[in-house]
């Protein structure tokens, strides 16, 4: 599932049969046909082409939000869990403050203040998404730093930065990858919701959420306009969730991935 969306996003110029922004008003709201398998929208634009180009927006948002959010959250979680004390207290109180707000409402408020645009949408989702990675990484670090191999590294005089980078970070990567996969599904869903409200990608650039919004006024006379973008969102989110579940099973302790396999060597200072 996910692979098809990625291929569509990367090869959009070659896969899309038409220009996704070019209106053909005389053919508006035409249903699926051999020439246009998914029909045309309210302006006569080819829905298949818009879905293919819309996958680019979804992938850009998903990858950007996951990358930036996990980067910030992992840094905070590593330092917070390893240092403890007032560093941990301040970091966790900050995450609690962000968690206290409903995520989508906070994102709506941020985009409304900054203005509806793709970079602003990504920034808003990163602002609410990093806390999940921070709490997850902190929890893993609290367990890993008590392991004998970490204690031995400290006793051997290995610097804190090297311990974080070479000893603790590899230990949290498996759960971080799983969280990132699920986080990408959430980011794509959030982007679709914000675009549906008019706070995301602006016309004429295609976005699945905006396509659903444009089609909701034609649910009775042309249901395909909203149906196919909705199915694309369901397909993508379901695929990412299944991928995340598979990665979770593959990296769980019962699958053979244990702390023993992730212990770095202490030779030559780590």
PDB file of N, CA, C and O in Angstrom, residues 90-126:
ATOM      1  N   UNK A  90      12.288  20.213  33.733  1.00  0.00           N
ATOM      2  CA  UNK A  90      11.876  21.289  32.831  1.00  0.00           C
ATOM      3  C   UNK A  90      11.366  20.726  31.501  1.00  0.00           C
ATOM      4  O   UNK A  90      10.332  21.156  30.974  1.00  0.00           O
ATOM      5  N   UNK A  91      12.080  19.742  30.949  1.00  0.00           N
ATOM      6  CA  UNK A  91      11.692  19.165  29.664  1.00  0.00           C
ATOM      7  C   UNK A  91      10.327  18.505  29.739  1.00  0.00           C
ATOM      8  O   UNK A  91       9.477  18.696  28.849  1.00  0.00           O
ATOM      9  N   UNK A  92      10.104  17.746  30.797  1.00  0.00           N
ATOM     10  CA  UNK A  92       8.834  17.037  30.911  1.00  0.00           C
ATOM     11  C   UNK A  92       7.666  17.970  31.228  1.00  0.00           C
ATOM     12  O   UNK A  92       6.543  17.733  30.810  1.00  0.00           O
ATOM     13  N   UNK A  93       7.927  19.043  31.957  1.00  0.00           N
ATOM     14  CA  UNK A  93       6.843  19.999  32.201  1.00  0.00           C
ATOM     15  C   UNK A  93       6.469  20.706  30.903  1.00  0.00           C
ATOM     16  O   UNK A  93       5.300  21.024  30.666  1.00  0.00           O
ATOM     17  N   UNK A  94       7.468  20.951  30.054  1.00  0.00           N
ATOM     18  CA  UNK A  94       7.189  21.569  28.758  1.00  0.00           C
ATOM     19  C   UNK A  94       6.345  20.650  27.887  1.00  0.00           C
ATOM     20  O   UNK A  94       5.390  21.092  27.232  1.00  0.00           O
ATOM     21  N   UNK A  95       6.690  19.366  27.882  1.00  0.00           N
ATOM     22  CA  UNK A  95       5.888  18.422  27.096  1.00  0.00           C
ATOM     23  C   UNK A  95       4.480  18.303  27.666  1.00  0.00           C
ATOM     24  O   UNK A  95       3.515  18.154  26.915  1.00  0.00           O
ATOM     25  N   UNK A  96       4.347  18.375  28.982  1.00  0.00           N
ATOM     26  CA  UNK A  96       3.015  18.317  29.592  1.00  0.00           C
ATOM     27  C   UNK A  96       2.162  19.499  29.164  1.00  0.00           C
ATOM     28  O   UNK A  96       0.949  19.352  28.945  1.00  0.00           O
ATOM     29  N   UNK A  97       2.783  20.671  29.060  1.00  0.00           N
ATOM     30  CA  UNK A  97       2.044  21.866  28.631  1.00  0.00           C
ATOM     31  C   UNK A  97       1.517  21.673  27.208  1.00  0.00           C
ATOM     32  O   UNK A  97       0.359  21.989  26.904  1.00  0.00           O
ATOM     33  N   UNK A  98       2.374  21.142  26.311  1.00  0.00           N
ATOM     34  CA  UNK A  98       1.941  20.923  24.929  1.00  0.00           C
ATOM     35  C   UNK A  98       0.864  19.856  24.866  1.00  0.00           C
ATOM     36  O   UNK A  98      -0.130  19.988  24.138  1.00  0.00           O
ATOM     37  N   UNK A  99       1.022  18.786  25.670  1.00  0.00           N
ATOM     38  CA  UNK A  99       0.036  17.712  25.686  1.00  0.00           C
ATOM     39  C   UNK A  99      -1.303  18.180  26.244  1.00  0.00           C
ATOM     40  O   UNK A  99      -2.345  17.577  25.962  1.00  0.00           O
ATOM     41  N   UNK A 100      -1.295  19.233  27.037  1.00  0.00           N
ATOM     42  CA  UNK A 100      -2.537  19.713  27.649  1.00  0.00           C
ATOM     43  C   UNK A 100      -3.507  20.290  26.621  1.00  0.00           C
ATOM     44  O   UNK A 100      -4.710  20.356  26.863  1.00  0.00           O
ATOM     45  N   UNK A 101      -2.979  20.711  25.460  1.00  0.00           N
ATOM     46  CA  UNK A 101      -3.821  21.269  24.408  1.00  0.00           C
ATOM     47  C   UNK A 101      -4.195  20.172  23.413  1.00  0.00           C
ATOM     48  O   UNK A 101      -3.344  19.367  23.043  1.00  0.00           O
ATOM     49  N   UNK A 102      -5.451  20.137  22.967  1.00  0.00           N
ATOM     50  CA  UNK A 102      -5.799  19.204  21.877  1.00  0.00           C
ATOM     51  C   UNK A 102      -4.945  19.511  20.655  1.00  0.00           C
ATOM     52  O   UNK A 102      -4.884  20.659  20.200  1.00  0.00           O
ATOM     53  N   UNK A 103      -4.262  18.496  20.137  1.00  0.00           N
ATOM     54  CA  UNK A 103      -3.282  18.706  19.086  1.00  0.00           C
ATOM     55  C   UNK A 103      -3.823  19.413  17.863  1.00  0.00           C
ATOM     56  O   UNK A 103      -3.230  20.383  17.374  1.00  0.00           O
ATOM     57  N   UNK A 104      -4.961  18.960  17.341  1.00  0.00           N
ATOM     58  CA  UNK A 104      -5.483  19.534  16.107  1.00  0.00           C
ATOM     59  C   UNK A 104      -5.928  20.975  16.322  1.00  0.00           C
ATOM     60  O   UNK A 104      -5.771  21.824  15.431  1.00  0.00           O
ATOM     61  N   UNK A 105      -6.444  21.292  17.514  1.00  0.00           N
ATOM     62  CA  UNK A 105      -6.852  22.669  17.792  1.00  0.00           C
ATOM     63  C   UNK A 105      -5.646  23.596  17.873  1.00  0.00           C
ATOM     64  O   UNK A 105      -5.689  24.742  17.405  1.00  0.00           O
ATOM     65  N   UNK A 106      -4.569  23.103  18.466  1.00  0.00           N
ATOM     66  CA  UNK A 106      -3.346  23.899  18.528  1.00  0.00           C
ATOM     67  C   UNK A 106      -2.776  24.125  17.131  1.00  0.00           C
ATOM     68  O   UNK A 106      -2.309  25.225  16.801  1.00  0.00           O
ATOM     69  N   UNK A 107      -2.826  23.092  16.292  1.00  0.00           N
ATOM     70  CA  UNK A 107      -2.351  23.234  14.913  1.00  0.00           C
ATOM     71  C   UNK A 107      -3.199  24.241  14.144  1.00  0.00           C
ATOM     72  O   UNK A 107      -2.675  25.068  13.388  1.00  0.00           O
ATOM     73  N   UNK A 108      -4.513  24.184  14.330  1.00  0.00           N
ATOM     74  CA  UNK A 108      -5.407  25.144  13.671  1.00  0.00           C
ATOM     75  C   UNK A 108      -5.073  26.561  14.105  1.00  0.00           C
ATOM     76  O   UNK A 108      -5.005  27.489  13.276  1.00  0.00           O
ATOM     77  N   UNK A 109      -4.839  26.753  15.399  1.00  0.00           N
ATOM     78  CA  UNK A 109      -4.520  28.085  15.909  1.00  0.00           C
ATOM     79  C   UNK A 109      -3.208  28.597  15.330  1.00  0.00           C
ATOM     80  O   UNK A 109      -3.107  29.760  14.916  1.00  0.00           O
ATOM     81  N   UNK A 110      -2.205  27.731  15.260  1.00  0.00           N
ATOM     82  CA  UNK A 110      -0.900  28.157  14.737  1.00  0.00           C
ATOM     83  C   UNK A 110      -0.982  28.510  13.258  1.00  0.00           C
ATOM     84  O   UNK A 110      -0.433  29.525  12.818  1.00  0.00           O
ATOM     85  N   UNK A 111      -1.675  27.680  12.472  1.00  0.00           N
ATOM     86  CA  UNK A 111      -1.789  27.950  11.038  1.00  0.00           C
ATOM     87  C   UNK A 111      -2.626  29.203  10.801  1.00  0.00           C
ATOM     88  O   UNK A 111      -2.340  29.994   9.891  1.00  0.00           O
ATOM     89  N   UNK A 112      -3.653  29.403  11.629  1.00  0.00           N
ATOM     90  CA  UNK A 112      -4.487  30.595  11.485  1.00  0.00           C
ATOM     91  C   UNK A 112      -3.674  31.862  11.743  1.00  0.00           C
ATOM     92  O   UNK A 112      -3.880  32.893  11.096  1.00  0.00           O
ATOM     93  N   UNK A 113      -2.742  31.796  12.703  1.00  0.00           N
ATOM     94  CA  UNK A 113      -1.904  32.952  13.013  1.00  0.00           C
ATOM     95  C   UNK A 113      -0.857  33.168  11.934  1.00  0.00           C
ATOM     96  O   UNK A 113      -0.625  34.304  11.477  1.00  0.00           O
ATOM     97  N   UNK A 114      -0.204  32.086  11.494  1.00  0.00           N
ATOM     98  CA  UNK A 114       0.882  32.192  10.515  1.00  0.00           C
ATOM     99  C   UNK A 114       0.384  32.401   9.095  1.00  0.00           C
ATOM    100  O   UNK A 114       1.088  32.981   8.267  1.00  0.00           O
ATOM    101  N   UNK A 115      -0.816  31.890   8.825  1.00  0.00           N
ATOM    102  CA  UNK A 115      -1.364  31.967   7.480  1.00  0.00           C
ATOM    103  C   UNK A 115      -1.360  30.608   6.813  1.00  0.00           C
ATOM    104  O   UNK A 115      -0.452  29.799   7.048  1.00  0.00           O
ATOM    105  N   UNK A 116      -2.372  30.330   5.990  1.00  0.00           N
ATOM    106  CA  UNK A 116      -2.460  29.020   5.331  1.00  0.00           C
ATOM    107  C   UNK A 116      -1.412  28.846   4.242  1.00  0.00           C
ATOM    108  O   UNK A 116      -1.471  29.508   3.209  1.00  0.00           O
ATOM    109  N   UNK A 117      -0.451  27.988   4.488  1.00  0.00           N
ATOM    110  CA  UNK A 117       0.605  27.682   3.517  1.00  0.00           C
ATOM    111  C   UNK A 117       1.246  26.375   3.949  1.00  0.00           C
ATOM    112  O   UNK A 117       1.219  26.023   5.134  1.00  0.00           O
ATOM    113  N   UNK A 118       1.820  25.654   3.006  1.00  0.00           N
ATOM    114  CA  UNK A 118       2.412  24.355   3.302  1.00  0.00           C
ATOM    115  C   UNK A 118       3.525  24.432   4.349  1.00  0.00           C
ATOM    116  O   UNK A 118       3.534  23.634   5.295  1.00  0.00           O
ATOM    117  N   UNK A 119       4.485  25.365   4.254  1.00  0.00           N
ATOM    118  CA  UNK A 119       5.529  25.440   5.297  1.00  0.00           C
ATOM    119  C   UNK A 119       4.949  25.729   6.686  1.00  0.00           C
ATOM    120  O   UNK A 119       5.433  25.187   7.682  1.00  0.00           O
ATOM    121  N   UNK A 120       3.923  26.583   6.746  1.00  0.00           N
ATOM    122  CA  UNK A 120       3.310  26.896   8.040  1.00  0.00           C
ATOM    123  C   UNK A 120       2.580  25.683   8.602  1.00  0.00           C
ATOM    124  O   UNK A 120       2.591  25.445   9.819  1.00  0.00           O
ATOM    125  N   UNK A 121       1.945  24.917   7.730  1.00  0.00           N
ATOM    126  CA  UNK A 121       1.263  23.704   8.174  1.00  0.00           C
ATOM    127  C   UNK A 121       2.274  22.709   8.743  1.00  0.00           C
ATOM    128  O   UNK A 121       2.031  22.102   9.794  1.00  0.00           O
ATOM    129  N   UNK A 122       3.392  22.532   8.059  1.00  0.00           N
ATOM    130  CA  UNK A 122       4.428  21.616   8.545  1.00  0.00           C
ATOM    131  C   UNK A 122       4.966  22.085   9.890  1.00  0.00           C
ATOM    132  O   UNK A 122       5.136  21.292  10.824  1.00  0.00           O
ATOM    133  N   UNK A 123       5.224  23.387  10.016  1.00  0.00           N
ATOM    134  CA  UNK A 123       5.725  23.938  11.270  1.00  0.00           C
ATOM    135  C   UNK A 123       4.746  23.703  12.411  1.00  0.00           C
ATOM    136  O   UNK A 123       5.143  23.343  13.520  1.00  0.00           O
ATOM    137  N   UNK A 124       3.455  23.887  12.143  1.00  0.00           N
ATOM    138  CA  UNK A 124       2.441  23.681  13.177  1.00  0.00           C
ATOM    139  C   UNK A 124       2.387  22.222  13.624  1.00  0.00           C
ATOM    140  O   UNK A 124       2.273  21.933  14.822  1.00  0.00           O
ATOM    141  N   UNK A 125       2.479  21.297  12.684  1.00  0.00           N
ATOM    142  CA  UNK A 125       2.428  19.877  13.032  1.00  0.00           C
ATOM    143  C   UNK A 125       3.690  19.434  13.765  1.00  0.00           C
ATOM    144  O   UNK A 125       3.624  18.566  14.642  1.00  0.00           O
ATOM    145  N   UNK A 126       4.836  20.020  13.409  1.00  0.00           N
ATOM    146  CA  UNK A 126       6.068  19.713  14.141  1.00  0.00           C
ATOM    147  C   UNK A 126       5.966  20.222  15.575  1.00  0.00           C
ATOM    148  O   UNK A 126       6.405  19.557  16.521  1.00  0.00           O
TER     149      UNK A 126
END
